Amino acid sequence: CATHTHWAPHLTDLLPNIYGGPLPKVQQKRVDAYTNWLKDRLVEVSRRALENRRLSDVSWTIGRVGFAVNRRLETGGQLIRDEEKGLMVTWNPNGPVDHDLPVLMVRDAISHALTAIHFTYACHNVALTGATAISGFTNSIHGDWAGLAQEEIEQRHPDCVAICTIGCGGDQRPVFCGGVAVAEKHAHEIADEVDRLLDKSDWRAVSSPVKTKMVRAKLPLEELQPRDDLQRFAGDQRPSANVAARAFLARVRLAQPSATPADVPFVVQSWRFLNGPVMLFLSGEVCIDYQLRIKRKFGDGVWPIAYANSTPGYIVSKRMLEKGGYEAGNSQFYYGWLRPLKPEVEEWVMDAVADAVESPK
């Protein structure tokens, strides 16, 4: 699972065209080296965690925080951005959101000491983004509100490890963005809510064993554009990373038409506890329509977590495809796809979810 901070090093094969096309060889070499370094440490920390397992009491509950908003405020199909006092405000007060904050608590079975907190919120991890942040954080590394929330929880509870995962927040963002102070405010809201929940007694027990299942699907893309359109895209030299990424992909497709992918890989993984939630891990930048529909269909016992196992692109709903905009359109170029998903993709996603939720092995 990734928190999808925008202030982290680039990774091999993730968002391969975010810079408009392939990186220079010397930079790609650095990216590959960092990616291998990270993989080694992820394996090591997993191995150490397995070696240090101990009997624990696990429970969960659902709280609420309120800083996520739908970022798709559209006028004539365009996203409206307003900046005031260094804060970026881009939100649609009528757009769908989900302010639930599911929290998993782990206590040592002998001492009852709090050892871990896991929480999930459906919101892009981009509170640093904005004029203030860009001027002070170019090419810097930071965990944004998710990392700050983890740090604050661990500071308040020194023997506890805090882990944040992101829900279906592909089209969600903090209502205020624009620097560390703003990110800290959002993190503080989460830490306060976790402490409020820790003082309550309505936690639901989680018990083993756990049954798991992984479902793999292929989400269909629209038909490839005519050759004349591809040639026009390939020759577009406007100074934009989005345009450059589309131009690069068009040149690749013109040169290698047989290599054009027809679908996007998508993975759903479920963890079903004997008693407790069904944790549902979804690959990609899944948008909020799916989280709301999943909870309507399966109830609040299902805990959606996105940005899990892989990030093939934005997973948008039929409603979003009809409206258009960044998530449903131009973002595809950065991920290596030259065309949008088909409207029936929503039912394909929900079929995969139902398969994972209803019949885990």
Coordinates of C-alpha atoms in Angstrom, one line a residue:
C1 CA 0.0 0.0 0.0
A2 CA 1.2 3.5 -0.8
T3 CA 0.2 6.8 0.7
H4 CA 0.9 8.4 -2.7
T5 CA 2.8 11.4 -1.4
H6 CA 3.8 13.7 -4.3
W7 CA 7.1 14.4 -2.4
A8 CA 8.8 11.1 -2.9
P9 CA 11.5 9.8 -5.3
H10 CA 10.4 8.5 -8.6
L11 CA 10.2 4.6 -9.0
T12 CA 11.0 2.4 -12.0
D13 CA 7.9 1.7 -14.1
L14 CA 5.6 3.8 -12.0
L15 CA 4.1 6.8 -13.9
P16 CA 6.6 6.2 -16.7
N17 CA 5.6 9.3 -18.6
I18 CA 5.1 11.8 -15.8
Y19 CA 8.0 13.9 -17.2
G20 CA 6.6 13.8 -20.7
G21 CA 8.5 10.7 -21.9
P22 CA 11.5 8.6 -21.0
L23 CA 14.0 10.0 -18.6
P24 CA 17.6 10.7 -19.6
K25 CA 19.7 7.5 -19.1
V26 CA 21.7 9.0 -16.3
Q27 CA 18.5 9.9 -14.4
Q28 CA 16.9 6.6 -15.1
K29 CA 20.0 4.8 -13.7
R30 CA 19.4 6.8 -10.4
V31 CA 15.7 5.9 -10.4
D32 CA 16.5 2.2 -10.9
A33 CA 19.2 2.2 -8.1
Y34 CA 16.8 3.9 -5.7
T35 CA 14.0 1.4 -6.6
N36 CA 16.2 -1.6 -5.9
W37 CA 17.4 0.0 -2.6
L38 CA 13.8 0.5 -1.6
K39 CA 12.8 -3.1 -2.5
D40 CA 15.6 -4.5 -0.4
R41 CA 14.5 -2.5 2.6
L42 CA 10.8 -3.4 2.2
V43 CA 11.8 -7.1 2.1
E44 CA 14.0 -6.6 5.2
V45 CA 11.4 -4.8 7.2
S46 CA 8.8 -7.5 6.3
R47 CA 11.2 -10.2 7.4
R48 CA 11.9 -8.5 10.7
A49 CA 8.2 -8.0 11.3
L50 CA 7.5 -11.7 10.8
E51 CA 10.4 -12.7 13.1
N52 CA 9.0 -10.4 15.8
R53 CA 5.4 -11.5 15.8
R54 CA 3.7 -11.8 19.2
L55 CA 0.2 -12.6 20.4
S56 CA -2.0 -9.5 20.2
D57 CA -5.5 -8.3 20.8
V58 CA -6.8 -6.5 17.7
S59 CA -10.0 -4.4 17.4
W60 CA -11.4 -1.9 15.0
T61 CA -13.9 1.0 14.8
I62 CA -14.8 3.8 12.5
G63 CA -14.2 7.5 13.2
R64 CA -14.6 10.6 11.1
V65 CA -12.5 13.5 10.0
G66 CA -13.6 16.3 7.6
F67 CA -10.8 17.8 5.5
A68 CA -11.3 15.8 2.3
V69 CA -13.3 17.4 -0.5
N70 CA -14.1 16.4 -4.1
R71 CA -11.7 18.3 -6.3
R72 CA -13.7 18.1 -9.5
L73 CA -15.3 21.6 -9.5
E74 CA -16.2 22.0 -13.2
T75 CA -17.3 24.8 -15.3
G76 CA -17.4 23.9 -19.0
G77 CA -15.4 20.8 -18.2
Q78 CA -12.5 22.7 -16.7
L79 CA -11.2 22.5 -13.2
I80 CA -11.4 25.8 -11.4
R81 CA -8.4 26.8 -9.2
D82 CA -8.4 29.7 -6.7
E83 CA -5.4 30.7 -4.7
E84 CA -5.7 33.1 -1.7
K85 CA -3.2 33.8 1.0
G86 CA -0.9 31.0 -0.3
L87 CA -3.6 28.3 0.0
M88 CA -5.0 26.3 -2.9
V89 CA -8.7 25.7 -2.7
T90 CA -10.1 23.4 -5.4
W91 CA -13.3 21.7 -4.3
N92 CA -16.8 20.9 -5.3
P93 CA -19.2 21.3 -2.3
N94 CA -21.8 19.1 -4.2
G95 CA -19.3 16.4 -5.1
P96 CA -19.3 12.9 -3.5
V97 CA -17.0 12.4 -0.5
D98 CA -16.6 9.9 2.4
H99 CA -15.3 11.2 5.7
D100 CA -15.1 7.8 7.5
L101 CA -11.8 7.0 9.2
P102 CA -11.6 3.3 9.9
V103 CA -9.0 2.5 12.5
L104 CA -7.4 -0.8 13.6
M105 CA -6.0 -1.0 17.1
V106 CA -3.4 -3.5 18.2
R107 CA -2.6 -4.2 21.9
D108 CA -0.1 -6.6 23.4
A109 CA -2.1 -9.6 24.7
I110 CA -0.1 -9.7 27.9
S111 CA 0.6 -6.1 28.9
H112 CA -2.3 -4.6 26.9
A113 CA 0.1 -1.8 25.8
L114 CA -0.9 -0.1 22.5
T115 CA 1.6 -1.3 19.9
A116 CA 0.0 -0.3 16.5
I117 CA -2.6 1.9 14.9
H118 CA -3.7 1.5 11.3
F119 CA -6.0 4.1 9.8
T120 CA -7.4 4.9 6.3
Y121 CA -8.8 8.1 4.8
A122 CA -10.0 8.6 1.3
C123 CA -8.0 11.7 0.3
H124 CA -5.1 12.5 -1.9
N125 CA -1.9 13.0 0.1
V126 CA -1.2 16.4 -1.3
A127 CA -1.7 19.1 1.4
L128 CA 1.8 20.5 0.7
T129 CA 0.8 21.3 -2.9
G130 CA 0.4 25.0 -3.8
A131 CA 2.4 28.1 -4.2
T132 CA 3.9 28.1 -0.7
A133 CA 4.8 24.4 -0.9
I134 CA 6.3 24.5 -4.4
S135 CA 8.6 27.5 -3.5
G136 CA 9.9 25.7 -0.5
F137 CA 9.8 22.0 -1.4
T138 CA 11.0 21.6 -5.0
N139 CA 12.8 18.2 -5.2
S140 CA 12.4 17.6 -1.5
I141 CA 11.1 14.5 0.3
H142 CA 8.2 14.6 2.7
G143 CA 5.3 12.3 3.8
D144 CA 2.7 15.1 3.6
W145 CA -0.4 14.8 5.9
A146 CA -0.3 11.0 6.0
G147 CA 3.3 10.9 7.2
L148 CA 2.7 13.8 9.6
A149 CA -0.3 12.0 11.1
Q150 CA 1.7 8.9 11.6
E151 CA 4.4 10.9 13.3
E152 CA 2.0 12.7 15.6
I153 CA 0.3 9.5 16.7
E154 CA 3.6 7.9 17.4
Q155 CA 4.7 11.0 19.4
R156 CA 1.6 10.8 21.5
H157 CA 2.0 7.0 22.0
P158 CA 5.7 6.3 22.0
D159 CA 5.4 2.5 22.0
C160 CA 3.0 2.5 19.0
V161 CA 3.7 2.1 15.3
A162 CA 1.2 4.1 13.2
I163 CA 0.4 3.1 9.6
C164 CA -1.7 5.2 7.2
T165 CA -3.3 3.8 4.1
I166 CA -5.4 5.8 1.6
G167 CA -8.9 4.9 0.6
C168 CA -10.6 5.6 -2.8
G169 CA -9.4 9.2 -2.9
G170 CA -8.4 9.5 -6.5
D171 CA -10.7 12.5 -7.0
Q172 CA -10.4 13.8 -3.4
R173 CA -8.0 16.3 -1.9
P174 CA -7.6 18.3 1.3
V175 CA -9.9 21.4 1.3
F176 CA -6.8 23.5 2.0
C177 CA -3.4 22.9 0.5
G178 CA -0.3 25.0 0.6
G179 CA 2.6 24.0 2.9
V180 CA 3.7 22.2 6.0
A181 CA 1.5 24.1 8.4
V182 CA -1.6 23.2 6.4
A183 CA -0.5 19.5 6.3
E184 CA 0.2 19.6 10.0
K185 CA -3.4 20.9 10.7
H186 CA -4.9 18.0 8.8
A187 CA -2.6 15.5 10.5
H188 CA -3.5 16.9 13.9
E189 CA -7.2 16.4 13.1
I190 CA -6.5 12.7 12.5
A191 CA -4.4 12.3 15.6
D192 CA -7.1 13.9 17.7
E193 CA -9.8 11.6 16.3
V194 CA -7.6 8.6 17.0
D195 CA -7.2 9.7 20.6
R196 CA -11.0 10.3 20.9
L197 CA -11.6 6.8 19.6
L198 CA -9.1 5.2 22.0
D199 CA -11.1 6.6 24.9
K200 CA -14.3 5.0 23.7
S201 CA -15.4 1.4 24.4
D202 CA -17.3 0.6 21.2
W203 CA -14.4 -1.2 19.5
R204 CA -15.2 -4.4 17.6
A205 CA -13.0 -7.4 18.2
V206 CA -10.9 -8.8 15.3
S207 CA -10.0 -12.5 15.4
S208 CA -8.2 -15.0 13.3
P209 CA -8.0 -16.9 11.1
V210 CA -8.1 -14.7 8.1
K211 CA -9.1 -15.9 4.6
T212 CA -7.6 -14.1 1.6
K213 CA -8.3 -13.9 -2.1
M214 CA -6.8 -12.0 -5.0
V215 CA -8.8 -11.3 -8.1
R216 CA -7.2 -10.0 -11.3
A217 CA -9.2 -8.3 -14.0
K218 CA -8.5 -6.4 -17.2
L219 CA -10.3 -3.1 -17.6
P220 CA -11.1 -2.3 -21.3
L221 CA -9.8 0.8 -23.0
E222 CA -11.6 2.7 -25.7
E223 CA -10.7 2.0 -29.4
L224 CA -7.3 3.4 -30.5
Q225 CA -7.5 6.8 -32.2
P226 CA -7.3 6.9 -36.0
R227 CA -3.8 7.1 -37.5
D228 CA -4.4 10.8 -38.6
D229 CA -5.1 11.7 -34.9
L230 CA -2.0 9.8 -33.8
Q231 CA 0.1 11.7 -36.3
R232 CA -1.3 15.0 -35.0
F233 CA -0.6 14.0 -31.4
A234 CA 2.9 12.9 -32.3
G235 CA 3.7 16.3 -33.8
D236 CA 2.2 18.4 -31.0
Q237 CA 5.1 20.4 -29.5
R238 CA 3.3 22.6 -27.0
P239 CA 5.3 23.1 -23.8
S240 CA 3.3 20.8 -21.5
A241 CA 4.2 17.5 -19.8
N242 CA 0.7 16.2 -20.6
V243 CA 1.1 17.1 -24.3
A244 CA 4.6 15.7 -24.4
A245 CA 3.5 12.4 -22.8
R246 CA 0.7 12.0 -25.4
A247 CA 3.1 12.9 -28.2
F248 CA 5.6 10.2 -27.0
L249 CA 2.9 7.6 -26.7
A250 CA 1.6 8.4 -30.2
R251 CA 5.0 8.0 -31.7
V252 CA 5.4 4.7 -30.0
R253 CA 2.0 3.5 -31.3
L254 CA 2.7 4.6 -34.8
A255 CA 6.0 2.8 -34.8
Q256 CA 4.7 -0.3 -33.1
P257 CA 0.9 -0.6 -33.6
S258 CA 0.9 -4.3 -32.6
A259 CA 2.2 -3.4 -29.1
T260 CA -0.8 -1.2 -28.2
P261 CA -2.4 -2.4 -25.0
A262 CA -6.2 -3.0 -25.1
D263 CA -6.8 -3.0 -21.4
V264 CA -5.5 -1.9 -18.0
P265 CA -4.6 -4.5 -15.4
F266 CA -6.5 -4.3 -12.1
V267 CA -6.2 -6.2 -8.9
V268 CA -8.6 -6.6 -5.9
Q269 CA -7.3 -8.4 -2.8
S270 CA -9.4 -9.2 0.2
W271 CA -8.6 -10.1 3.8
R272 CA -11.6 -11.6 5.6
F273 CA -11.2 -12.0 9.3
L274 CA -13.2 -14.6 11.3
N275 CA -14.6 -11.6 13.2
G276 CA -13.8 -8.1 12.0
P277 CA -13.7 -6.2 8.7
V278 CA -13.2 -7.4 5.2
M279 CA -10.1 -5.4 4.2
L280 CA -10.4 -4.8 0.5
F281 CA -7.2 -3.7 -1.3
L282 CA -7.7 -2.1 -4.7
S283 CA -5.0 -1.2 -7.2
G284 CA -4.7 2.2 -8.8
E285 CA -5.9 5.7 -8.0
V286 CA -9.5 4.5 -7.3
C287 CA -12.1 7.3 -7.2
I288 CA -14.6 7.9 -4.4
D289 CA -17.7 6.6 -6.4
Y290 CA -16.3 3.1 -5.9
Q291 CA -15.8 3.4 -2.2
L292 CA -19.4 4.7 -1.7
R293 CA -20.9 2.0 -4.0
I294 CA -18.9 -0.7 -2.3
K295 CA -20.1 0.4 1.2
R296 CA -23.7 0.7 -0.1
K297 CA -23.6 -2.9 -1.5
F298 CA -21.6 -4.7 1.2
G299 CA -22.1 -2.5 4.3
D300 CA -19.6 -0.7 6.6
G301 CA -17.9 -4.0 7.4
V302 CA -15.9 -3.7 4.2
W303 CA -12.8 -1.5 4.5
P304 CA -11.7 -0.2 1.1
I305 CA -8.0 0.6 0.7
A306 CA -6.7 1.9 -2.7
Y307 CA -3.1 2.4 -4.1
A308 CA -2.5 -1.2 -3.2
N309 CA -0.3 -3.8 -4.9
S310 CA 0.1 -1.7 -8.1
T311 CA -0.8 1.7 -9.5
P312 CA -1.9 1.3 -13.2
G313 CA -3.7 4.6 -13.3
Y314 CA -6.9 6.3 -12.2
I315 CA -9.8 3.9 -11.8
V316 CA -12.7 6.1 -12.7
S317 CA -16.5 5.5 -12.6
K318 CA -19.0 5.7 -15.5
R319 CA -20.2 9.1 -14.1
M320 CA -16.6 10.5 -14.3
L321 CA -16.1 9.2 -17.8
E322 CA -19.2 11.0 -18.9
K323 CA -18.1 14.2 -17.3
G324 CA -14.5 14.0 -18.5
G325 CA -11.7 15.9 -16.9
Y326 CA -8.2 15.0 -15.7
E327 CA -8.7 11.7 -14.0
A328 CA -10.8 10.3 -16.8
G329 CA -8.7 11.6 -19.6
N330 CA -5.3 13.3 -19.6
S331 CA -3.9 11.4 -16.6
Q332 CA -3.9 8.3 -18.8
F333 CA -0.9 9.6 -20.8
Y334 CA 1.3 9.7 -17.7
Y335 CA 0.5 6.1 -16.9
G336 CA 1.3 4.9 -20.5
W337 CA -2.3 4.7 -21.8
L338 CA -3.2 6.7 -24.9
R339 CA -7.0 6.4 -24.5
P340 CA -9.6 6.4 -21.7
L341 CA -11.3 3.5 -20.1
K342 CA -14.7 2.4 -21.5
P343 CA -17.8 3.3 -19.5
E344 CA -18.6 -0.3 -18.7
V345 CA -15.4 -0.4 -16.6
E346 CA -17.4 0.4 -13.5
E347 CA -19.3 -2.9 -13.7
W348 CA -16.1 -4.8 -14.4
V349 CA -14.5 -3.3 -11.2
M350 CA -17.6 -4.1 -9.1
D351 CA -17.7 -7.7 -10.4
A352 CA -14.0 -8.1 -9.3
V353 CA -14.9 -6.6 -5.9
A354 CA -17.8 -8.9 -5.5
D355 CA -15.7 -11.9 -6.4
A356 CA -13.1 -10.9 -3.8
V357 CA -15.6 -10.0 -1.0
E358 CA -18.1 -12.7 -1.3
S359 CA -16.0 -15.8 -1.9
P360 CA -12.5 -15.6 -0.5
K361 CA -10.5 -18.8 -0.2

